[in-house]
Amino acid sequence: MAETRQPVTMDTIVSLCRRRGFVFPSSEIYGGLGSTYDYGHYGVLLKNQIRSLWLRAMVQERDDIVALDSAIILNPAVWEASGHVSGFTDPLVDCRTCKLRFRADQLELASCGRKPSKRPGETPDCDLTEPRQFNLMFETHVGALQDASSAAYLRPETAQGIFINFKNVSQLARRKPPFGIAQVGKSFRNEITPGNFLFRVREFEQMEMEFFVPPADAEEWYAYWIEQRLSWHRSLGLRESNLRVREHSAEERSHYSSGTSDIEYLYPIGWQELEGVANRGEYDLTQHTQHSGTKLEWIDPDGGRYTPHVIEPAVSIERIFVALLCDAYDEEVVGDRERTVLRLHPKVAPVKAAILPLIPRDEGMAGRARALYEELRRHHVVEHDEGGQIGRRYRRQDEIGTPWAFTVDEQTLEDETVTVRERDSLAQERLPLSGVRAWLDDALERDWRSPQSD
Ligand code: ATP
């Protein structure tokens, strides 16, 4: 029987990511740049999976959503109109004693600079200033001149690029409400207290979809999108018990929002926002109509006109990335051996299968393994590994979450079959070499549920 240990800490995930080349601290040879990360090979593969599964659910499998890729640096008037210049702020407090800065509304998540076991403000030595508002947008300059007229911003969200293209898309894509525009791309926020690995970073990849609906239907679509997004997160294999929906109270909501719900995940730091779903009403289209002079409204063929209301599900790849790794991480002792295993849903796993020649110097095994690898890699991300003891090669694949390993061994030379080893159960069976491709295609389509589910 396997004996399992839990729960996982953020430090464990950070060290696995580093050890296996998912994520590295950025600019490391220059001493790093706080809370900025670079993604290595498996990190890139995992991000690609998350992005493509999102695009698949949002665009490919729907008739009513189209894709967009807008610029990162927009005309600064966009951010005046959206309210970001005046209102995209967080309350900041400084501690005069330890000289650290904190978000006044998140002191319970921060640690005192002098006594890390205490919260800022909890010790008699803490001396916090009154909160003041700090704008989170990164400023830059466009062109050669660096004066006020050239000031611009790196986008803090992708959504505004969608709103300003409402007219282009609704006319050219021949869509009428209800319809949506989906976008994936980098956003930048000068967070006061980034941290907890990728959970809060200053540069992240957002996946946002603005769904434009007739005003009378907004409530219904808001409820629909909360349910859709929750079920999408479940479909990635995240455990039911680690997901919940939290509706914002009226005080917590933005002034223009008539409903906001967070889909929360139970991270090692507690329940936190994974994705937000907001009913933004007509706020954004109205603001851009007023500021730009271009009417962003829907005109029915019979002449009736209205400003659509907007439902927005917004999430970052980073928050999903961390949730997936925390959810999947497991350590167990099998017999007298310890192993670390990422029990990722096969459809999100960065590598779908490993092809391993048992004795790499045996030409018969090496040749067959290489040929199988070359066949499979045309269809899936697979890995060929001939370095080291077979047990070590299996454990390496377990740690990056590879669901299956095909081993070419002595018996393959006799009957052209291979062993397939299953990551979660460690069960092994034999398959004809010629049937591996079809078997893998099929296995990737099967339902999967975390063995750690309650
Ligand atoms: P928070 O309250 O955590 O600062 P927010 O409510 O400001 O987040 P939104 O503006 O709703 O976040 O952003 C939409 C989504 O973008 C969030 O649900 C989250 O998935 C992601 N996100 C926001 N800020 C960050 C960040 N600094 N790092 C990583 N992901 C982020």
GROMACS .gro file of C-alpha atoms and ligand atoms in nm:
model
  485
    1MET     CA    1   0.000   0.000   0.000
    2ALA     CA    2   0.118   0.349  -0.079
    3GLU     CA    3   0.142   0.589   0.212
    4THR     CA    4   0.068   0.951   0.123
    5ARG     CA    5   0.177   1.275   0.291
    6GLN     CA    6  -0.002   1.609   0.267
    7PRO     CA    7  -0.056   1.902   0.254
    8VAL     CA    8   0.180   2.078   0.019
    9THR     CA    9   0.349   2.410   0.094
   10MET     CA   10   0.433   2.686  -0.156
   11ASP     CA   11   0.804   2.629  -0.083
   12THR     CA   12   0.772   2.267  -0.193
   13ILE     CA   13   0.615   2.376  -0.522
   14VAL     CA   14   0.881   2.644  -0.576
   15SER     CA   15   1.159   2.394  -0.522
   16LEU     CA   16   1.002   2.132  -0.752
   17CYS     CA   17   0.960   2.398  -1.022
   18ARG     CA   18   1.322   2.491  -0.994
   19ARG     CA   19   1.457   2.137  -0.969
   20ARG     CA   20   1.269   2.021  -1.275
   21GLY     CA   21   1.309   2.336  -1.481
   22PHE     CA   22   0.949   2.462  -1.481
   23VAL     CA   23   1.022   2.809  -1.342
   24PHE     CA   24   1.337   3.002  -1.250
   25PRO     CA   25   1.371   3.330  -1.060
   26SER     CA   26   1.430   3.590  -1.332
   27SER     CA   27   1.760   3.779  -1.381
   28GLU     CA   28   1.916   3.543  -1.132
   29ILE     CA   29   2.277   3.604  -1.233
   30TYR     CA   30   2.220   3.971  -1.148
   31GLY     CA   31   2.066   3.898  -0.813
   32GLY     CA   32   1.709   3.858  -0.941
   33LEU     CA   33   1.424   4.106  -0.962
   34GLY     CA   34   1.176   4.048  -0.680
   35SER     CA   35   0.882   3.825  -0.772
   36THR     CA   36   0.972   3.803  -1.143
   37TYR     CA   37   1.010   3.462  -1.301
   38ASP     CA   38   1.127   3.297  -1.620
   39TYR     CA   39   0.971   2.977  -1.746
   40GLY     CA   40   1.183   2.679  -1.847
   41HIS     CA   41   1.090   2.399  -2.086
   42TYR     CA   42   0.821   2.223  -1.879
   43GLY     CA   43   0.683   2.554  -1.755
   44VAL     CA   44   0.636   2.670  -2.114
   45LEU     CA   45   0.470   2.340  -2.207
   46LEU     CA   46   0.234   2.360  -1.909
   47LYS     CA   47   0.144   2.722  -1.988
   48ASN     CA   48   0.078   2.625  -2.349
   49GLN     CA   49  -0.164   2.357  -2.234
   50ILE     CA   50  -0.353   2.598  -2.008
   51ARG     CA   51  -0.373   2.863  -2.280
   52SER     CA   52  -0.483   2.625  -2.551
   53LEU     CA   53  -0.745   2.456  -2.332
   54TRP     CA   54  -0.887   2.799  -2.249
   55LEU     CA   55  -0.896   2.903  -2.615
   56ARG     CA   56  -1.050   2.572  -2.703
   57ALA     CA   57  -1.332   2.610  -2.451
   58MET     CA   58  -1.384   2.979  -2.522
   59VAL     CA   59  -1.338   3.003  -2.898
   60GLN     CA   60  -1.299   2.674  -3.080
   61GLU     CA   61  -1.592   2.494  -2.922
   62ARG     CA   62  -1.837   2.786  -2.937
   63ASP     CA   63  -2.029   2.969  -3.208
   64ASP     CA   64  -2.068   3.288  -3.011
   65ILE     CA   65  -1.714   3.396  -2.917
   66VAL     CA   66  -1.437   3.530  -3.141
   67ALA     CA   67  -1.069   3.592  -3.070
   68LEU     CA   68  -0.876   3.918  -3.051
   69ASP     CA   69  -0.514   4.019  -2.990
   70SER     CA   70  -0.491   4.390  -2.910
   71ALA     CA   71  -0.180   4.599  -2.840
   72ILE     CA   72  -0.018   4.615  -2.497
   73ILE     CA   73   0.047   4.990  -2.518
   74LEU     CA   74  -0.277   5.170  -2.605
   75ASN     CA   75  -0.360   5.536  -2.644
   76PRO     CA   76  -0.344   5.666  -2.283
   77ALA     CA   77  -0.692   5.812  -2.330
   78VAL     CA   78  -0.819   5.452  -2.301
   79TRP     CA   79  -0.705   5.438  -1.938
   80GLU     CA   80  -0.853   5.780  -1.862
   81ALA     CA   81  -1.187   5.660  -1.995
   82SER     CA   82  -1.176   5.324  -1.819
   83GLY     CA   83  -1.108   5.490  -1.485
   84HIS     CA   84  -0.767   5.328  -1.439
   85VAL     CA   85  -0.572   5.657  -1.429
   86SER     CA   86  -0.780   5.788  -1.142
   87GLY     CA   87  -0.889   5.470  -0.974
   88PHE     CA   88  -0.666   5.167  -1.041
   89THR     CA   89  -0.504   5.198  -0.703
   90ASP     CA   90  -0.436   4.993  -0.397
   91PRO     CA   91  -0.406   5.140  -0.049
   92LEU     CA   92  -0.043   5.139   0.061
   93VAL     CA   93   0.102   5.167   0.411
   94ASP     CA   94   0.468   5.205   0.506
   95CYS     CA   95   0.618   5.079   0.827
   96ARG     CA   96   0.848   5.349   0.966
   97THR     CA   97   1.031   5.087   1.175
   98CYS     CA   98   1.115   4.811   0.925
   99LYS     CA   99   1.079   5.032   0.614
  100LEU     CA  100   0.864   4.773   0.434
  101ARG     CA  101   0.552   4.854   0.232
  102PHE     CA  102   0.224   4.667   0.260
  103ARG     CA  103  -0.119   4.664   0.103
  104ALA     CA  104  -0.341   4.810   0.371
  105ASP     CA  105  -0.628   4.579   0.273
  106GLN     CA  106  -0.413   4.265   0.287
  107LEU     CA  107  -0.219   4.303   0.611
  108GLU     CA  108  -0.343   3.963   0.723
  109LEU     CA  109  -0.147   3.801   0.438
  110ALA     CA  110   0.178   3.991   0.509
  111SER     CA  111   0.457   3.937   0.761
  112CYS     CA  112   0.614   4.197   0.987
  113GLY     CA  113   0.967   4.288   0.871
  114ARG     CA  114   1.113   4.243   1.219
  115LYS     CA  115   0.903   3.953   1.346
  116PRO     CA  116   0.793   3.745   1.045
  117SER     CA  117   0.559   3.532   1.260
  118LYS     CA  118   0.351   3.848   1.328
  119ARG     CA  119   0.136   4.056   1.095
  120PRO     CA  120   0.239   4.418   1.021
  121GLY     CA  121   0.098   4.638   1.297
  122GLU     CA  122   0.080   4.350   1.547
  123THR     CA  123   0.394   4.423   1.748
  124PRO     CA  124   0.446   4.729   1.969
  125ASP     CA  125   0.745   4.828   1.747
  126CYS     CA  126   0.537   4.844   1.428
  127ASP     CA  127   0.473   5.202   1.320
  128LEU     CA  128   0.243   5.206   1.018
  129THR     CA  129   0.160   5.520   0.821
  130GLU     CA  130  -0.195   5.610   0.722
  131PRO     CA  131  -0.297   5.434   0.397
  132ARG     CA  132  -0.248   5.630   0.074
  133GLN     CA  133  -0.356   5.535  -0.276
  134PHE     CA  134  -0.091   5.396  -0.511
  135ASN     CA  135  -0.159   5.356  -0.887
  136LEU     CA  136  -0.063   5.011  -1.009
  137MET     CA  137  -0.005   5.099  -1.375
  138PHE     CA  138   0.349   5.093  -1.514
  139GLU     CA  139   0.425   5.412  -1.700
  140THR     CA  140   0.641   5.434  -2.008
  141HIS     CA  141   0.708   5.678  -2.293
  142VAL     CA  142   0.627   5.635  -2.658
  143GLY     CA  143   0.875   5.778  -2.908
  144ALA     CA  144   1.197   5.972  -2.854
  145LEU     CA  145   1.061   6.248  -2.630
  146GLN     CA  146   1.022   6.179  -2.261
  147ASP     CA  147   0.771   6.442  -2.156
  148ALA     CA  148   0.415   6.436  -2.032
  149SER     CA  149   0.278   6.426  -2.388
  150SER     CA  150   0.458   6.097  -2.462
  151ALA     CA  151   0.352   5.920  -2.141
  152ALA     CA  152   0.173   5.589  -2.189
  153TYR     CA  153   0.099   5.278  -1.984
  154LEU     CA  154   0.162   4.906  -2.008
  155ARG     CA  155  -0.187   4.758  -1.997
  156PRO     CA  156  -0.293   4.641  -1.649
  157GLU     CA  157  -0.566   4.421  -1.803
  158THR     CA  158  -0.648   4.298  -2.153
  159ALA     CA  159  -1.018   4.386  -2.126
  160GLN     CA  160  -0.993   4.748  -2.241
  161GLY     CA  161  -0.836   4.638  -2.571
  162ILE     CA  162  -1.154   4.438  -2.624
  163PHE     CA  163  -1.398   4.720  -2.544
  164ILE     CA  164  -1.230   4.965  -2.781
  165ASN     CA  165  -1.263   4.708  -3.060
  166PHE     CA  166  -1.632   4.640  -2.997
  167LYS     CA  167  -1.742   4.819  -3.312
  168ASN     CA  168  -1.480   4.655  -3.537
  169VAL     CA  169  -1.562   4.310  -3.417
  170SER     CA  170  -1.940   4.336  -3.400
  171GLN     CA  171  -1.950   4.468  -3.758
  172LEU     CA  172  -1.688   4.248  -3.916
  173ALA     CA  173  -1.745   3.924  -3.730
  174ARG     CA  174  -2.119   3.950  -3.806
  175ARG     CA  175  -2.209   3.873  -3.447
  176LYS     CA  176  -2.502   4.009  -3.252
  177PRO     CA  177  -2.546   4.004  -2.875
  178PRO     CA  178  -2.514   3.770  -2.700
  179PHE     CA  179  -2.159   3.728  -2.826
  180GLY     CA  180  -1.813   3.742  -2.675
  181ILE     CA  181  -1.460   3.850  -2.756
  182ALA     CA  182  -1.175   3.653  -2.601
  183GLN     CA  183  -0.816   3.759  -2.557
  184VAL     CA  184  -0.501   3.613  -2.404
  185GLY     CA  185  -0.197   3.827  -2.339
  186LYS     CA  186   0.045   3.983  -2.095
  187SER     CA  187  -0.077   4.236  -1.839
  188PHE     CA  188   0.137   4.442  -1.604
  189ARG     CA  189   0.066   4.567  -1.254
  190ASN     CA  190   0.310   4.736  -1.022
  191GLU     CA  191   0.182   4.531  -0.727
  192ILE     CA  192   0.279   4.672  -0.387
  193THR     CA  193   0.331   4.331  -0.236
  194PRO     CA  194   0.389   4.071  -0.503
  195GLY     CA  195   0.467   3.726  -0.372
  196ASN     CA  196   0.362   3.374  -0.302
  197PHE     CA  197   0.549   3.256  -0.607
  198LEU     CA  198   0.346   3.312  -0.927
  199PHE     CA  199   0.025   3.392  -0.739
  200ARG     CA  200   0.088   3.766  -0.742
  201VAL     CA  201   0.344   3.885  -0.994
  202ARG     CA  202   0.396   4.214  -1.175
  203GLU     CA  203   0.389   4.064  -1.522
  204PHE     CA  204   0.133   3.793  -1.595
  205GLU     CA  205  -0.066   3.642  -1.876
  206GLN     CA  206  -0.436   3.713  -1.857
  207MET     CA  207  -0.713   3.523  -2.028
  208GLU     CA  208  -1.019   3.744  -2.044
  209MET     CA  209  -1.347   3.721  -2.226
  210GLU     CA  210  -1.601   4.002  -2.254
  211PHE     CA  211  -1.949   3.871  -2.325
  212PHE     CA  212  -2.189   4.136  -2.462
  213VAL     CA  213  -2.556   4.073  -2.387
  214PRO     CA  214  -2.893   4.250  -2.405
  215PRO     CA  215  -2.934   4.433  -2.070
  216ALA     CA  216  -3.236   4.230  -1.967
  217ASP     CA  217  -3.040   3.905  -1.994
  218ALA     CA  218  -2.731   4.014  -1.800
  219GLU     CA  219  -2.819   3.841  -1.470
  220GLU     CA  220  -2.886   3.512  -1.643
  221TRP     CA  221  -2.557   3.522  -1.834
  222TYR     CA  222  -2.368   3.619  -1.521
  223ALA     CA  223  -2.493   3.305  -1.346
  224TYR     CA  224  -2.422   3.102  -1.660
  225TRP     CA  225  -2.058   3.214  -1.680
  226ILE     CA  226  -1.988   3.146  -1.312
  227GLU     CA  227  -2.106   2.789  -1.364
  228GLN     CA  228  -1.922   2.746  -1.696
  229ARG     CA  229  -1.592   2.865  -1.557
  230LEU     CA  230  -1.621   2.658  -1.243
  231SER     CA  231  -1.684   2.349  -1.448
  232TRP     CA  232  -1.391   2.433  -1.676
  233HIS     CA  233  -1.157   2.442  -1.375
  234ARG     CA  234  -1.297   2.107  -1.264
  235SER     CA  235  -1.233   1.972  -1.613
  236LEU     CA  236  -0.862   2.051  -1.568
  237GLY     CA  237  -0.864   1.797  -1.286
  238LEU     CA  238  -0.868   2.043  -0.994
  239ARG     CA  239  -1.025   1.877  -0.695
  240GLU     CA  240  -1.383   1.969  -0.617
  241SER     CA  241  -1.303   2.021  -0.249
  242ASN     CA  242  -1.037   2.280  -0.339
  243LEU     CA  243  -1.271   2.501  -0.542
  244ARG     CA  244  -1.551   2.730  -0.431
  245VAL     CA  245  -1.741   3.038  -0.547
  246ARG     CA  246  -1.748   3.349  -0.331
  247GLU     CA  247  -1.987   3.629  -0.416
  248HIS     CA  248  -1.856   3.978  -0.337
  249SER     CA  249  -2.052   4.191  -0.097
  250ALA     CA  250  -2.187   4.526  -0.226
  251GLU     CA  251  -1.905   4.715  -0.043
  252GLU     CA  252  -1.637   4.502  -0.204
  253ARG     CA  253  -1.761   4.547  -0.560
  254SER     CA  254  -1.648   4.816  -0.804
  255HIS     CA  255  -1.905   5.095  -0.830
  256TYR     CA  256  -2.009   4.991  -1.181
  257SER     CA  257  -2.043   4.620  -1.106
  258SER     CA  258  -2.381   4.478  -1.022
  259GLY     CA  259  -2.233   4.141  -0.936
  260THR     CA  260  -1.886   3.993  -0.892
  261SER     CA  261  -1.797   3.641  -0.788
  262ASP     CA  262  -1.455   3.494  -0.731
  263ILE     CA  263  -1.387   3.134  -0.815
  264GLU     CA  264  -1.151   3.059  -0.530
  265TYR     CA  265  -0.892   2.786  -0.492
  266LEU     CA  266  -0.756   2.654  -0.165
  267TYR     CA  267  -0.391   2.751  -0.220
  268PRO     CA  268  -0.133   2.670   0.051
  269ILE     CA  269  -0.188   3.036   0.161
  270GLY     CA  270  -0.561   2.976   0.205
  271TRP     CA  271  -0.870   3.039  -0.009
  272GLN     CA  272  -0.777   3.297  -0.273
  273GLU     CA  273  -0.911   3.431  -0.601
  274LEU     CA  274  -0.832   3.204  -0.892
  275GLU     CA  275  -1.069   3.369  -1.140
  276GLY     CA  276  -1.310   3.661  -1.122
  277VAL     CA  277  -1.647   3.672  -1.296
  278ALA     CA  278  -1.805   4.017  -1.308
  279ASN     CA  279  -2.126   4.169  -1.435
  280ARG     CA  280  -1.985   4.503  -1.553
  281GLY     CA  281  -2.313   4.641  -1.682
  282GLU     CA  282  -2.282   4.903  -1.957
  283TYR     CA  283  -2.001   5.088  -1.780
  284ASP     CA  284  -1.712   5.021  -2.019
  285LEU     CA  285  -1.890   5.076  -2.350
  286THR     CA  286  -2.056   5.390  -2.216
  287GLN     CA  287  -1.726   5.534  -2.088
  288HIS     CA  288  -1.551   5.474  -2.419
  289THR     CA  289  -1.847   5.617  -2.611
  290GLN     CA  290  -1.832   5.934  -2.403
  291HIS     CA  291  -1.456   5.977  -2.416
  292SER     CA  292  -1.393   5.878  -2.779
  293GLY     CA  293  -1.706   6.015  -2.942
  294THR     CA  294  -1.754   5.680  -3.119
  295LYS     CA  295  -2.087   5.517  -3.038
  296LEU     CA  296  -2.028   5.171  -2.901
  297GLU     CA  297  -2.378   5.031  -2.909
  298TRP     CA  298  -2.579   4.762  -3.079
  299ILE     CA  299  -2.824   4.857  -3.355
  300ASP     CA  300  -3.087   4.598  -3.435
  301PRO     CA  301  -3.187   4.544  -3.798
  302ASP     CA  302  -3.528   4.696  -3.707
  303GLY     CA  303  -3.354   5.015  -3.588
  304GLY     CA  304  -3.374   4.955  -3.209
  305ARG     CA  305  -3.046   5.044  -3.034
  306TYR     CA  306  -2.897   4.974  -2.693
  307THR     CA  307  -2.564   4.953  -2.512
  308PRO     CA  308  -2.497   4.589  -2.437
  309HIS     CA  309  -2.410   4.481  -2.084
  310VAL     CA  310  -2.090   4.290  -2.028
  311ILE     CA  311  -2.014   3.973  -1.835
  312GLU     CA  312  -1.643   3.917  -1.784
  313PRO     CA  313  -1.464   3.601  -1.673
  314ALA     CA  314  -1.096   3.693  -1.613
  315VAL     CA  315  -0.813   3.471  -1.497
  316SER     CA  316  -0.435   3.450  -1.527
  317ILE     CA  317  -0.238   3.153  -1.650
  318GLU     CA  318  -0.013   3.198  -1.346
  319ARG     CA  319  -0.291   3.143  -1.091
  320ILE     CA  320  -0.404   2.830  -1.275
  321PHE     CA  321  -0.044   2.710  -1.304
  322VAL     CA  322   0.007   2.731  -0.926
  323ALA     CA  323  -0.334   2.575  -0.853
  324LEU     CA  324  -0.263   2.283  -1.084
  325LEU     CA  325   0.076   2.212  -0.929
  326CYS     CA  326  -0.053   2.239  -0.571
  327ASP     CA  327  -0.347   2.016  -0.653
  328ALA     CA  328  -0.134   1.755  -0.827
  329TYR     CA  329   0.164   1.739  -0.593
  330ASP     CA  330   0.200   1.416  -0.401
  331GLU     CA  331   0.472   1.227  -0.222
  332GLU     CA  332   0.439   0.863  -0.141
  333VAL     CA  333   0.634   0.564  -0.028
  334VAL     CA  334   0.584   0.260  -0.246
  335GLY     CA  335   0.746  -0.050  -0.096
  336ASP     CA  336   1.066   0.100   0.046
  337ARG     CA  337   1.096   0.368  -0.222
  338GLU     CA  338   0.990   0.731  -0.196
  339ARG     CA  339   0.857   0.911  -0.496
  340THR     CA  340   0.731   1.258  -0.574
  341VAL     CA  341   0.456   1.259  -0.829
  342LEU     CA  342   0.255   1.527  -1.004
  343ARG     CA  343  -0.088   1.377  -1.051
  344LEU     CA  344  -0.185   1.614  -1.331
  345HIS     CA  345  -0.480   1.552  -1.556
  346PRO     CA  346  -0.325   1.391  -1.868
  347LYS     CA  347  -0.467   1.669  -2.084
  348VAL     CA  348  -0.273   1.937  -1.893
  349ALA     CA  349   0.046   1.734  -1.835
  350PRO     CA  350   0.340   1.906  -2.010
  351VAL     CA  351   0.466   1.573  -2.150
  352LYS     CA  352   0.209   1.309  -2.244
  353ALA     CA  353   0.434   1.004  -2.252
  354ALA     CA  354   0.794   0.895  -2.210
  355ILE     CA  355   0.957   0.637  -2.436
  356LEU     CA  356   1.230   0.449  -2.258
  357PRO     CA  357   1.465   0.183  -2.395
  358LEU     CA  358   1.537  -0.046  -2.097
  359ILE     CA  359   1.897  -0.106  -2.207
  360PRO     CA  360   1.995   0.190  -2.426
  361ARG     CA  361   2.315   0.028  -2.554
  362ASP     CA  362   2.114  -0.262  -2.696
  363GLU     CA  363   2.068  -0.164  -3.060
  364GLY     CA  364   1.741  -0.351  -3.101
  365MET     CA  365   1.584  -0.169  -2.804
  366ALA     CA  366   1.739   0.169  -2.884
  367GLY     CA  367   1.625   0.157  -3.248
  368ARG     CA  368   1.269   0.057  -3.165
  369ALA     CA  369   1.240   0.317  -2.889
  370ARG     CA  370   1.370   0.593  -3.115
  371ALA     CA  371   1.130   0.494  -3.396
  372LEU     CA  372   0.835   0.490  -3.155
  373TYR     CA  373   0.937   0.831  -3.021
  374GLU     CA  374   0.963   0.977  -3.370
  375GLU     CA  375   0.620   0.843  -3.459
  376LEU     CA  376   0.450   0.973  -3.141
  377ARG     CA  377   0.612   1.317  -3.137
  378ARG     CA  378   0.437   1.406  -3.462
  379HIS     CA  379   0.111   1.403  -3.266
  380HIS     CA  380   0.191   1.471  -2.901
  381VAL     CA  381   0.460   1.618  -2.679
  382VAL     CA  382   0.652   1.308  -2.576
  383GLU     CA  383   1.000   1.252  -2.441
  384HIS     CA  384   1.270   0.999  -2.519
  385ASP     CA  385   1.497   0.928  -2.224
  386GLU     CA  386   1.788   0.688  -2.223
  387GLY     CA  387   1.992   0.836  -1.937
  388GLY     CA  388   2.041   0.633  -1.618
  389GLN     CA  389   1.871   0.350  -1.434
  390ILE     CA  390   1.514   0.278  -1.544
  391GLY     CA  391   1.382   0.348  -1.191
  392ARG     CA  392   1.538   0.693  -1.193
  393ARG     CA  393   1.397   0.765  -1.535
  394TYR     CA  394   1.047   0.670  -1.413
  395ARG     CA  395   1.084   0.894  -1.107
  396ARG     CA  396   1.194   1.186  -1.324
  397GLN     CA  397   0.883   1.148  -1.536
  398ASP     CA  398   0.664   1.114  -1.223
  399GLU     CA  399   0.798   1.447  -1.098
  400ILE     CA  400   0.703   1.631  -1.415
  401GLY     CA  401   0.364   1.460  -1.425
  402THR     CA  402   0.405   1.242  -1.736
  403PRO     CA  403   0.100   1.011  -1.727
  404TRP     CA  404   0.246   0.714  -1.915
  405ALA     CA  405   0.582   0.557  -1.992
  406PHE     CA  406   0.635   0.307  -2.274
  407THR     CA  407   0.932   0.083  -2.208
  408VAL     CA  408   1.104  -0.113  -2.481
  409ASP     CA  409   1.262  -0.420  -2.320
  410GLU     CA  410   1.389  -0.774  -2.394
  411GLN     CA  411   1.039  -0.900  -2.462
  412THR     CA  412   0.990  -0.631  -2.726
  413LEU     CA  413   1.267  -0.793  -2.926
  414GLU     CA  414   1.081  -1.125  -2.915
  415ASP     CA  415   0.718  -1.026  -2.968
  416GLU     CA  416   0.711  -0.654  -3.064
  417THR     CA  417   0.519  -0.550  -2.753
  418VAL     CA  418   0.605  -0.275  -2.501
  419THR     CA  419   0.522  -0.215  -2.136
  420VAL     CA  420   0.303   0.081  -2.055
  421ARG     CA  421   0.341   0.207  -1.699
  422GLU     CA  422   0.069   0.423  -1.553
  423ARG     CA  423   0.188   0.715  -1.337
  424ASP     CA  424  -0.086   0.717  -1.073
  425SER     CA  425  -0.153   0.348  -1.008
  426LEU     CA  426   0.188   0.221  -1.122
  427ALA     CA  427  -0.002  -0.053  -1.304
  428GLN     CA  428   0.178  -0.204  -1.601
  429GLU     CA  429   0.040  -0.379  -1.907
  430ARG     CA  430   0.175  -0.489  -2.242
  431LEU     CA  431   0.071  -0.345  -2.574
  432PRO     CA  432   0.167  -0.422  -2.932
  433LEU     CA  433   0.425  -0.169  -3.048
  434SER     CA  434   0.216  -0.097  -3.355
  435GLY     CA  435  -0.086  -0.007  -3.139
  436VAL     CA  436   0.084   0.246  -2.908
  437ARG     CA  437  -0.014   0.552  -3.110
  438ALA     CA  438  -0.386   0.460  -3.112
  439TRP     CA  439  -0.370   0.357  -2.744
  440LEU     CA  440  -0.223   0.695  -2.645
  441ASP     CA  441  -0.476   0.893  -2.853
  442ASP     CA  442  -0.749   0.699  -2.683
  443ALA     CA  443  -0.605   0.730  -2.333
  444LEU     CA  444  -0.583   1.109  -2.369
  445GLU     CA  445  -0.957   1.124  -2.439
  446ARG     CA  446  -1.054   0.916  -2.134
  447ASP     CA  447  -1.213   1.072  -1.825
  448TRP     CA  448  -0.969   1.132  -1.544
  449ARG     CA  449  -1.024   1.208  -1.178
  450SER     CA  450  -0.753   1.291  -0.925
  451PRO     CA  451  -0.678   0.984  -0.711
  452GLN     CA  452  -0.645   1.235  -0.426
  453SER     CA  453  -1.013   1.339  -0.456
  454ASP     CA  454  -1.224   1.289  -0.145
  455ATP     P1  455  -0.649   4.073  -0.653
  455ATP     O1  456  -0.768   4.118  -0.572
  455ATP     O2  457  -0.600   3.935  -0.619
  455ATP     O3  458  -0.542   4.177  -0.666
  455ATP     P2  459  -0.798   4.154  -0.877
  455ATP     O4  460  -0.938   4.137  -0.825
  455ATP     O5  461  -0.737   4.288  -0.887
  455ATP     O6  462  -0.702   4.054  -0.802
  455ATP     P3  463  -0.869   4.123  -1.145
  455ATP     O7  464  -0.841   4.262  -1.183
  455ATP     O8  465  -1.009   4.077  -1.130
  455ATP     O9  466  -0.787   4.084  -1.016
  455ATP    O10  467  -0.788   4.028  -1.245
  455ATP     C1  468  -0.845   3.916  -1.304
  455ATP     C2  469  -0.760   3.795  -1.282
  455ATP    O11  470  -0.624   3.819  -1.319
  455ATP     C3  471  -0.753   3.748  -1.138
  455ATP    O12  472  -0.864   3.666  -1.106
  455ATP     C4  473  -0.625   3.666  -1.139
  455ATP    O13  474  -0.649   3.536  -1.195
  455ATP     C5  475  -0.539   3.743  -1.235
  455ATP     N1  476  -0.445   3.834  -1.168
  455ATP     C6  477  -0.470   3.960  -1.125
  455ATP     N2  478  -0.360   4.015  -1.071
  455ATP     C7  479  -0.261   3.921  -1.081
  455ATP     C8  480  -0.124   3.919  -1.044
  455ATP     N3  481  -0.064   4.025  -0.989
  455ATP     N4  482  -0.052   3.805  -1.067
  455ATP     C9  483  -0.111   3.698  -1.125
  455ATP     N5  484  -0.241   3.696  -1.163
  455ATP    C10  485  -0.315   3.806  -1.142
   0.00000   0.00000   0.00000
